[in-house]
PDB file of C-alpha atoms in Angstrom:
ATOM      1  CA  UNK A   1     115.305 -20.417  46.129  1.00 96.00           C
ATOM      2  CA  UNK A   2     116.608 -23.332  43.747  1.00 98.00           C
ATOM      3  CA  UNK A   3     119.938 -23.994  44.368  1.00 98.00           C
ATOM      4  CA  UNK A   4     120.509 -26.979  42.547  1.00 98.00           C
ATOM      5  CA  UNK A   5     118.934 -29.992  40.573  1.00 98.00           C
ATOM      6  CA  UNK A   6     117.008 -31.270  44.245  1.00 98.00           C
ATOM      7  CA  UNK A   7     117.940 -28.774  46.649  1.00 98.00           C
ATOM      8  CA  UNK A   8     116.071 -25.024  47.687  1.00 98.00           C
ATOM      9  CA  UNK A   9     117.142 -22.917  50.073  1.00 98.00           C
ATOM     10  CA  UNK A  10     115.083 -20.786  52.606  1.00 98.00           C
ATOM     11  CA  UNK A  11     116.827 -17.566  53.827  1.00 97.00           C
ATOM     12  CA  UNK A  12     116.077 -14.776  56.232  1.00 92.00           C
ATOM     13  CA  UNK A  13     113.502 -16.282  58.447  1.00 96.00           C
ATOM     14  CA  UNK A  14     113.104 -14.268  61.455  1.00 90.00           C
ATOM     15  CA  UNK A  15     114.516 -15.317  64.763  1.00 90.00           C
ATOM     16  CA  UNK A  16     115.734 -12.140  67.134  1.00 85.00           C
ATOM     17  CA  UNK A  17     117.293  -8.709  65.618  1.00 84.00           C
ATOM     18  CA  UNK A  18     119.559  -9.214  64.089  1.00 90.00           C
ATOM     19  CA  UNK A  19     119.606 -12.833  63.487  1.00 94.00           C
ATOM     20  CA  UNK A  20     117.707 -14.624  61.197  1.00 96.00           C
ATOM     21  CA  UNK A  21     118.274 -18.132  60.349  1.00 98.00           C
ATOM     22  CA  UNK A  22     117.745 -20.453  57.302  1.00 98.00           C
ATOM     23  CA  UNK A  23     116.497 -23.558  56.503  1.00 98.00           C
ATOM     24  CA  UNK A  24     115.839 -25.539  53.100  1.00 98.00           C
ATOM     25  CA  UNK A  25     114.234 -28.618  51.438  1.00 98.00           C
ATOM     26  CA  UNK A  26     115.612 -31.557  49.543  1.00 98.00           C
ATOM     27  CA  UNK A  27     113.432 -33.052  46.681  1.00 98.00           C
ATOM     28  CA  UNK A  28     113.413 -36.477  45.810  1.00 98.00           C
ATOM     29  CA  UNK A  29     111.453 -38.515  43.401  1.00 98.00           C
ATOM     30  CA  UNK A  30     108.926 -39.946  46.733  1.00 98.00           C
ATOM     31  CA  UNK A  31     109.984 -38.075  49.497  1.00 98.00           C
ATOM     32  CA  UNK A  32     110.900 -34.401  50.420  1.00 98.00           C
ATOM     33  CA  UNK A  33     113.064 -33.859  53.350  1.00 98.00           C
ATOM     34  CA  UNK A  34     112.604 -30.127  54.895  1.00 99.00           C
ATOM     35  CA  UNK A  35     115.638 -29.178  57.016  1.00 98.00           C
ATOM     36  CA  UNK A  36     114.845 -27.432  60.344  1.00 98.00           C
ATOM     37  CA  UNK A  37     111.624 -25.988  61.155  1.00 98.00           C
ATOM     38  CA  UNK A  38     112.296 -21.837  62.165  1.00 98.00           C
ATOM     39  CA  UNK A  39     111.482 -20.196  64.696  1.00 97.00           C
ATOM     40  CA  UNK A  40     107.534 -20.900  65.280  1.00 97.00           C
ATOM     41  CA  UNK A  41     104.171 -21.459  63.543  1.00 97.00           C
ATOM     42  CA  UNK A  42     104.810 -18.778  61.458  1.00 97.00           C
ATOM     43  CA  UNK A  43     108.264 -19.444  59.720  1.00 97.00           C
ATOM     44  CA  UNK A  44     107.017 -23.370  59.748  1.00 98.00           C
ATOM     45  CA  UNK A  45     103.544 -22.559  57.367  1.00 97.00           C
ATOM     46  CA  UNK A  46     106.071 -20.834  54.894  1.00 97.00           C
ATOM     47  CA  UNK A  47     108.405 -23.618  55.017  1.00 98.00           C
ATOM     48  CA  UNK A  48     105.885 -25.672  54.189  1.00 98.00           C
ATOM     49  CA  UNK A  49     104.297 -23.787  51.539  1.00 98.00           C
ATOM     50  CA  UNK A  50     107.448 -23.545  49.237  1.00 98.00           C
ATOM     51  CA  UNK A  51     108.234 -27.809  49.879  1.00 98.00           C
ATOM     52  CA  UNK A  52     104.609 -28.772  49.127  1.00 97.00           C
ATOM     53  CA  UNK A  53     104.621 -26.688  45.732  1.00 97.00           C
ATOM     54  CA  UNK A  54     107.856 -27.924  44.666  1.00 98.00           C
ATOM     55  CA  UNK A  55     106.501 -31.903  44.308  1.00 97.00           C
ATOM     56  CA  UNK A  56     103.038 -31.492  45.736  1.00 97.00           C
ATOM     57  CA  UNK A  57     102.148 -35.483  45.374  1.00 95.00           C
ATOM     58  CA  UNK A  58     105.457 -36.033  47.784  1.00 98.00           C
ATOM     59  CA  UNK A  59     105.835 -37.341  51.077  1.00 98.00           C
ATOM     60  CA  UNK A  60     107.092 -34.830  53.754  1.00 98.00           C
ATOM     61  CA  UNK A  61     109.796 -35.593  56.700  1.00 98.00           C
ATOM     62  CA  UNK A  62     111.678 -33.263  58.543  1.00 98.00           C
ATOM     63  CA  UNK A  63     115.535 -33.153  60.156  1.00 98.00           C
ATOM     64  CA  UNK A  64     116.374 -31.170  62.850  1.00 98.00           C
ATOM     65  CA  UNK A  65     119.915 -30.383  62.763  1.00 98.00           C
ATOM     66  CA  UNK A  66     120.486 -28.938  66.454  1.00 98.00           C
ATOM     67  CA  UNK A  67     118.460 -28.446  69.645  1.00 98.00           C
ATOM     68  CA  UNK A  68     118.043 -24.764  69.580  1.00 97.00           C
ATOM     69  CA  UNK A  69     114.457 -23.311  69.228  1.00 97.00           C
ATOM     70  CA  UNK A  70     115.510 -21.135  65.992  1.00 97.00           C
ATOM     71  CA  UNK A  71     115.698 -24.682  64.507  1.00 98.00           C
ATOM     72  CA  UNK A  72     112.989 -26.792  65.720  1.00 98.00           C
ATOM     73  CA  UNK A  73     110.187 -24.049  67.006  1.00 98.00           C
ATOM     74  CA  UNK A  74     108.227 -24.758  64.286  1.00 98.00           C
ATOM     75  CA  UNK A  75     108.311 -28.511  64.683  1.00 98.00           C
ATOM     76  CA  UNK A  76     104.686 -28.175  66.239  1.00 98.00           C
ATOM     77  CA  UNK A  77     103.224 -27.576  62.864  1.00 98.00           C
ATOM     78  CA  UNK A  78     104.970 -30.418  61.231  1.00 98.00           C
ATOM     79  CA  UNK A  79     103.792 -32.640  63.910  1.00 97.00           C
ATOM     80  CA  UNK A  80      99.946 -31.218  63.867  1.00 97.00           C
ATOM     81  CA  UNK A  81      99.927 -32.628  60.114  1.00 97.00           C
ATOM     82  CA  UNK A  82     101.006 -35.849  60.613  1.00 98.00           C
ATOM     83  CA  UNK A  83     104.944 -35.323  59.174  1.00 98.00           C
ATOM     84  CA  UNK A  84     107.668 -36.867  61.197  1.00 98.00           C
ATOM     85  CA  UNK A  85     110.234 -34.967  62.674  1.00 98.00           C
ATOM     86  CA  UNK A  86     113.506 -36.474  63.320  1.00 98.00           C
ATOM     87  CA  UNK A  87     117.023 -35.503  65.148  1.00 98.00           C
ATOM     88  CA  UNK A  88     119.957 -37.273  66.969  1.00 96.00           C
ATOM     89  CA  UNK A  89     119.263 -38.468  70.227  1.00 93.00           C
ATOM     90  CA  UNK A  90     119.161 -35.469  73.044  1.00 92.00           C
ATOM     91  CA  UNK A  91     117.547 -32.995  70.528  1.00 96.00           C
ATOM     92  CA  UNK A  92     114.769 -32.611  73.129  1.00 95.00           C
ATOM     93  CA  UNK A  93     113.711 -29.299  75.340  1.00 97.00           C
ATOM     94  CA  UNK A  94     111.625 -28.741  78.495  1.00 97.00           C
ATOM     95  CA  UNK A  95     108.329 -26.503  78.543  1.00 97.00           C
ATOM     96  CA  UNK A  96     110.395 -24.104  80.880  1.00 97.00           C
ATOM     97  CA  UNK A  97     113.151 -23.612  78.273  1.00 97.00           C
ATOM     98  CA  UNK A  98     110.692 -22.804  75.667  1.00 97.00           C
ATOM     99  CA  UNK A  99     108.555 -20.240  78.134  1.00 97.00           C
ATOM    100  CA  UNK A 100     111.737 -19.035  79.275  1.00 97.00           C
ATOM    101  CA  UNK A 101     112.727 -18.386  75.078  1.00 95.00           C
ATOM    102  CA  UNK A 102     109.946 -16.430  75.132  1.00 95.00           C
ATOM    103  CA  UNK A 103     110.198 -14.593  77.961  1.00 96.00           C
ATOM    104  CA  UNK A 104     113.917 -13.307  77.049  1.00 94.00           C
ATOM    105  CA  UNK A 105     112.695 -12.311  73.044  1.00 95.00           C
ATOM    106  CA  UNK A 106     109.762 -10.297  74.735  1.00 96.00           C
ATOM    107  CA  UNK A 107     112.952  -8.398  76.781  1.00 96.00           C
ATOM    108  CA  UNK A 108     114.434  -7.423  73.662  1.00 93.00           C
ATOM    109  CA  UNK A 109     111.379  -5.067  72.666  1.00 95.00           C
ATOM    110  CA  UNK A 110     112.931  -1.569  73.282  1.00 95.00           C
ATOM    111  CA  UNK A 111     109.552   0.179  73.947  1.00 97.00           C
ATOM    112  CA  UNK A 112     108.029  -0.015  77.457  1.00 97.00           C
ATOM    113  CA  UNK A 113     104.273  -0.394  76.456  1.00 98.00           C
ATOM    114  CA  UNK A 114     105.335  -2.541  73.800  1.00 97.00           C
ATOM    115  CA  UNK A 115     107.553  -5.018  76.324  1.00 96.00           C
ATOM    116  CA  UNK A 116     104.931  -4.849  78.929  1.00 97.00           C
ATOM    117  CA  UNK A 117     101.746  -5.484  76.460  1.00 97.00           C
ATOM    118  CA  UNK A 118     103.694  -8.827  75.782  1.00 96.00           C
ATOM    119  CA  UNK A 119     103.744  -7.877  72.082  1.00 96.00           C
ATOM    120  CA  UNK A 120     106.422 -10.928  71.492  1.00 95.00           C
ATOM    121  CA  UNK A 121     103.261 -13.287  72.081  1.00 96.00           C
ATOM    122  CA  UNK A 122     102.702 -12.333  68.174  1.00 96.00           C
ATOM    123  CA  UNK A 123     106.159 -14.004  67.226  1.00 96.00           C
ATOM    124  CA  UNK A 124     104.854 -16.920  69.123  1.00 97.00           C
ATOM    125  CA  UNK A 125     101.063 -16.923  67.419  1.00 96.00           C
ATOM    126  CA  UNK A 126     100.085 -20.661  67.490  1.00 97.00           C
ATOM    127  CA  UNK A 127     103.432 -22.312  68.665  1.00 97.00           C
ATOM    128  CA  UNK A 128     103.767 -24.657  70.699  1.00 97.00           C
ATOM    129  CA  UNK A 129     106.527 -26.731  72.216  1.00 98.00           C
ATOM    130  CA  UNK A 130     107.212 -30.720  70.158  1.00 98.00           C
ATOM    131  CA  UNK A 131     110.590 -32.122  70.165  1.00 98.00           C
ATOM    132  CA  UNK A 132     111.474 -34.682  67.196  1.00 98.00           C
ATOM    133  CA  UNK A 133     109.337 -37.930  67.474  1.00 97.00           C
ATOM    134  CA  UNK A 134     112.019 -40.061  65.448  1.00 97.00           C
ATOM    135  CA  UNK A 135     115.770 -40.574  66.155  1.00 96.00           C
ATOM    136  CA  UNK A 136     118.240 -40.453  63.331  1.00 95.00           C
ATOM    137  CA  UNK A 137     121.908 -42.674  63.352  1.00 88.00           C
ATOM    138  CA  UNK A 138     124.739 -42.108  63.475  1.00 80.00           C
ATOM    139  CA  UNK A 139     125.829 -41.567  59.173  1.00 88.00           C
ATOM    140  CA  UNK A 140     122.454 -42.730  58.406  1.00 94.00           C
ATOM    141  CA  UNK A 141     121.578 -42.392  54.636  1.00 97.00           C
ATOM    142  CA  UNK A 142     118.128 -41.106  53.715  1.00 98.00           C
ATOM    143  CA  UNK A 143     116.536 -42.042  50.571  1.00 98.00           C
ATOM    144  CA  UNK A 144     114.499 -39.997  49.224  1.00 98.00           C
ATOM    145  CA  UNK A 145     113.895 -41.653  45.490  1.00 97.00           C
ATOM    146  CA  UNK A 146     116.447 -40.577  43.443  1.00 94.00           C
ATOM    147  CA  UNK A 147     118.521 -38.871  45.657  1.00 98.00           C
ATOM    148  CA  UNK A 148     120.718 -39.928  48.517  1.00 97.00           C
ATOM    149  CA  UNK A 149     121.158 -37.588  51.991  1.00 98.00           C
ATOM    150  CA  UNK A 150     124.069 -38.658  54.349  1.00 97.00           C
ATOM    151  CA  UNK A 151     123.496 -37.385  57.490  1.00 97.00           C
ATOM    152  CA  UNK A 152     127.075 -36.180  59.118  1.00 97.00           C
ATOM    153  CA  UNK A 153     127.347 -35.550  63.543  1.00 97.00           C
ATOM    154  CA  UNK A 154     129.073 -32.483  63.123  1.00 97.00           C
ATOM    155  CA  UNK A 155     128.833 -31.511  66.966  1.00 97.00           C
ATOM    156  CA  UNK A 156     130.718 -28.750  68.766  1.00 97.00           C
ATOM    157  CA  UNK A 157     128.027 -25.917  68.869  1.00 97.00           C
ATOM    158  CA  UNK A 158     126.056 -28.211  70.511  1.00 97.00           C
ATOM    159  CA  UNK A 159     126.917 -32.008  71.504  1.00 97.00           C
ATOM    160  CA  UNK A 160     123.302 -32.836  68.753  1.00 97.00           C
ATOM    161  CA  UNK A 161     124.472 -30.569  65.740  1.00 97.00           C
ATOM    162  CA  UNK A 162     124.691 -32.634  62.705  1.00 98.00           C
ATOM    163  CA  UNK A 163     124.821 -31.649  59.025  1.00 98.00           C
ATOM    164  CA  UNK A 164     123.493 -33.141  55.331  1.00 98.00           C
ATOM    165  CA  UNK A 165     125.261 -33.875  52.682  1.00 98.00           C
ATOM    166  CA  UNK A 166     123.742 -33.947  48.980  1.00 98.00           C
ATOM    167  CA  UNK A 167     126.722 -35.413  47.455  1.00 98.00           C
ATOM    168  CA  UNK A 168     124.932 -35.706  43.622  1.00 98.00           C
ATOM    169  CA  UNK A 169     124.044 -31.855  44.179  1.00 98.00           C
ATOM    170  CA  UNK A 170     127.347 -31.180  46.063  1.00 98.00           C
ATOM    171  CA  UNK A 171     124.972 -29.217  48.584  1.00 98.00           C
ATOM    172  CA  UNK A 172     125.724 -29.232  52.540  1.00 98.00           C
ATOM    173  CA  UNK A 173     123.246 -27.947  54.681  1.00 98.00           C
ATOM    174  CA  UNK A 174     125.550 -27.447  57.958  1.00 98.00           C
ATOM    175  CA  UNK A 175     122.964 -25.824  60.496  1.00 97.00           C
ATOM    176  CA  UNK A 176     125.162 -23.981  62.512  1.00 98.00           C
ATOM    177  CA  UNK A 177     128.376 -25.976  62.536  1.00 98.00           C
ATOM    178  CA  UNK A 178     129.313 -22.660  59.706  1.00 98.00           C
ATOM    179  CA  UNK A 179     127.717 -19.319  59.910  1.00 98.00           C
ATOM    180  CA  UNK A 180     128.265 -16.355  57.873  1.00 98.00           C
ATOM    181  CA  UNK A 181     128.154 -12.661  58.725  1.00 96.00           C
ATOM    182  CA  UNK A 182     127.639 -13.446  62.092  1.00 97.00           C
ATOM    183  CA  UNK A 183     129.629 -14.093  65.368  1.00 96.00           C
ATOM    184  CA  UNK A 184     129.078 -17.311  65.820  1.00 96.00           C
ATOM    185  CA  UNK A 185     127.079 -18.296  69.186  1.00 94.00           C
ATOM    186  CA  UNK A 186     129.980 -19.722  71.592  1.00 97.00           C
ATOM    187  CA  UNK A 187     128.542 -18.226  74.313  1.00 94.00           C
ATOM    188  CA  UNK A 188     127.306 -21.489  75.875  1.00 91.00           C
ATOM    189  CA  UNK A 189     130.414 -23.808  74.896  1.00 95.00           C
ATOM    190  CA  UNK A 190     133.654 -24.357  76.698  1.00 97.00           C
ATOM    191  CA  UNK A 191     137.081 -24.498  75.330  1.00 98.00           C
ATOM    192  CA  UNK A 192     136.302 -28.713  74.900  1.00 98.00           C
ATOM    193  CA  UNK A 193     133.531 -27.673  72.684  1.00 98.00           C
ATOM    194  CA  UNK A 194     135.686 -25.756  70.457  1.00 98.00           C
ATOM    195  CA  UNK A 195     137.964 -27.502  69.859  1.00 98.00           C
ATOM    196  CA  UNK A 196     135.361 -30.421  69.103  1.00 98.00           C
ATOM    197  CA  UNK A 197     133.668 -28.027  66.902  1.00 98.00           C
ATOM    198  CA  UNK A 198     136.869 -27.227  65.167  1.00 98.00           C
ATOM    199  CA  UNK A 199     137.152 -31.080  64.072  1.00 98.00           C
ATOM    200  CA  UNK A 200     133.346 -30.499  62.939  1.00 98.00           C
ATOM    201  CA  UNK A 201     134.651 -27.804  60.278  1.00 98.00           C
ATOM    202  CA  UNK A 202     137.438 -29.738  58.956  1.00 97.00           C
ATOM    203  CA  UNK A 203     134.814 -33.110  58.462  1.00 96.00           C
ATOM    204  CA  UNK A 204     132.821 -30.966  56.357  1.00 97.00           C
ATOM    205  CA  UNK A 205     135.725 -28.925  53.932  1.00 96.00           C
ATOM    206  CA  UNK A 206     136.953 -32.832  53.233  1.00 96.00           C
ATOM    207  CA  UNK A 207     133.533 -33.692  51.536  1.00 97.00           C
ATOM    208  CA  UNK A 208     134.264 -30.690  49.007  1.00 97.00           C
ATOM    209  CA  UNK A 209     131.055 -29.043  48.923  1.00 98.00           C
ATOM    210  CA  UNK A 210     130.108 -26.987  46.094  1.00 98.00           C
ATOM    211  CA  UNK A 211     127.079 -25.207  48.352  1.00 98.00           C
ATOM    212  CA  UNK A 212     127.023 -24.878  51.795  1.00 98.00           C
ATOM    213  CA  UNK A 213     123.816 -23.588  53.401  1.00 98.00           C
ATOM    214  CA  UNK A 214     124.543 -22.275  56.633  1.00 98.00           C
ATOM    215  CA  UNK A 215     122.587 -22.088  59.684  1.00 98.00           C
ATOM    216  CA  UNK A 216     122.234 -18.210  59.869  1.00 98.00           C
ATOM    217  CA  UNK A 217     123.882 -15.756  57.067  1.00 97.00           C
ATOM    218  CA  UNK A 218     124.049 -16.092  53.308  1.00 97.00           C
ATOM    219  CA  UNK A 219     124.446 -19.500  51.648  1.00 98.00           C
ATOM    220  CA  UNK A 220     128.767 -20.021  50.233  1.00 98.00           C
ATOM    221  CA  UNK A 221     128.966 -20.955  46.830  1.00 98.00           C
ATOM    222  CA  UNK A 222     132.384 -22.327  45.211  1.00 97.00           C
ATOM    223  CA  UNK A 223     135.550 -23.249  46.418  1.00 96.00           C
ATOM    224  CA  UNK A 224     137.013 -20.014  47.245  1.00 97.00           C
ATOM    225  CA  UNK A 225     134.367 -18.934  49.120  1.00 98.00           C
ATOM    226  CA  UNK A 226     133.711 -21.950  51.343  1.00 98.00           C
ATOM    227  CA  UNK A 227     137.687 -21.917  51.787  1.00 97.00           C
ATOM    228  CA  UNK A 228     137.183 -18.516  52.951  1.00 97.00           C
ATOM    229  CA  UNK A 229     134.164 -18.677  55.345  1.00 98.00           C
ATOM    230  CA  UNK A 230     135.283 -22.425  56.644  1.00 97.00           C
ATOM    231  CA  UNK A 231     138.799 -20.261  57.499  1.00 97.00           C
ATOM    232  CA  UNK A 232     136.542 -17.274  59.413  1.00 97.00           C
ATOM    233  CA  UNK A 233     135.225 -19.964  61.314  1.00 98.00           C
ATOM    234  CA  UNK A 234     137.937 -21.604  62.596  1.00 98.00           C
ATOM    235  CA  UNK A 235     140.383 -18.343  62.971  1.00 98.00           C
ATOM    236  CA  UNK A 236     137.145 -17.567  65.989  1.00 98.00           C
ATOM    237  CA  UNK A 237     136.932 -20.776  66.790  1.00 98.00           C
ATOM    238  CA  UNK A 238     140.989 -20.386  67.587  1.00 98.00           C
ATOM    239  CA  UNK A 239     140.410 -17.093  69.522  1.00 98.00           C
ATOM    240  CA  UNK A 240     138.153 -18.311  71.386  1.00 98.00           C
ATOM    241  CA  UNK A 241     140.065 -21.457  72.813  1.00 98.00           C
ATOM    242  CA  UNK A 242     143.519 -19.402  73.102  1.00 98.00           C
ATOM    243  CA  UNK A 243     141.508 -16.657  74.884  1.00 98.00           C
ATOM    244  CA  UNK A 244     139.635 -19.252  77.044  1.00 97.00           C
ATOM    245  CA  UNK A 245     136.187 -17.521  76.234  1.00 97.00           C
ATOM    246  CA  UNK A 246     133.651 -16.581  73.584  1.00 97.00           C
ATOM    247  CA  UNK A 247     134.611 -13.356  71.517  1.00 96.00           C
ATOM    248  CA  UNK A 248     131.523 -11.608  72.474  1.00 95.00           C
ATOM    249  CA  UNK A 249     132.089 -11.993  76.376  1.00 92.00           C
TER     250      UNK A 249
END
């Protein structure tokens, strides 16, 4: 979906039940800069089907804005065609932590025969492993013709998490620095974390964003909104370091 003069939006792609988790694309006169990759193979061939028919003559790159796979497990694809992949520095898994993913998706199947026939292996069709092969820097600008991205470290979910900011469209693409509808995932963070990541959400409400595409949930649009959903995520964020653990423990 357009959102704006150079930016589109991807929504729903399919991660676990009942997440799913978004990504998007940023056109520029040369250059087209998909953010995140999905899940696997799968989400990564519609990703880029929708940035290749917006400019078809551009040039490709992709940002990873966090380590986890529901962001980069389509990376593989990229990287099969030639199309660099970038990230901060760390944004880089094992081959155990990927077989291990995969292993604990397959465990959510609620049917027996299903679970044991390894029917999760179909999520996975083609995908393999491939961390980022470039390193972004610290508020590194990206041109990509006539448009400008500023890449933001926005960490706290994760120590990597960063976010881009479209300032001409007024469109942030936070990963999962905001989420809406959902709990957020706190589950692997400490109280140091939070409070980092609480920092995180206050960097990004300065830049005054008119669209924020989140990591997972539905994109915020205006003021009130992204007032609203930036206030969700810290009143959690506040719980969660007064409480001394994640609200879903």
């Amino acid at each position: 979906m357009k959102i704006s003069q150079h930016c589109y939006l991807i929504s729903g792609l399919s991660v676990e039940p009942p997440w799913t988790v978004n990504a998007g694309f940023i056109v520029g006169r040369h250059t087209t800069l998909i953010v995140d990759t999905g899940s696997n193979y799968l989400s990564a061939q519609t990703i880029y089907g929708y940035a290749l028919c917006a400019k078809p003559g551009n040039k490709l790159i992709v940002v990873n804005t966090e380590p986890h796979f529901d962001h980069i497990g389509g990376n593989s694809f990229f990287i099969s065609k030639n199309i660099d992949v970038y990230a901060y520095p760390g944004v880089k898994r094992s081959l155990e932590e990927f077989q291990q993913n995969k292993e604990e998706l397959n465990n959510t199947i609620p049917n027996e025969v299903r679970r044991n026939k390894q029917e999760a292996d179909v999520f996975y069709y083609n995908t393999e492993l491939a961390n980022p092969n470039r390193e972004l820097l610290p508020d590194q600008n990206i041109d990509l013709g006539d448009v400008n991205v500023t890449v933001l470290s926005t960490p706290g979910h994760t120590p990597q998490n960063i976010s881009l900011f479209v300032s001409s469209d007024g469109v942030l693409y936070c990963g999962d620095c905001i989420v809406t509808g959902y709990i957020p995932n706190l589950e692997a963070g400490s109280v140091a974390d939070w409070k980092i990541w609480l920092k995180s959400v206050d960097i990004l409400k300065k830049l005054n964003p008119e669209i924020i595409v989140p990591g997972h949930g539905y994109s915020i649009n205006g003021t009130a909104q992204i007032e609203e959903e930036a206030g969700n995520m810290k009143n959690i964020l506040n719980w969660a370091i007064d409480n001394k653990k994640a609200p879903t423990q």
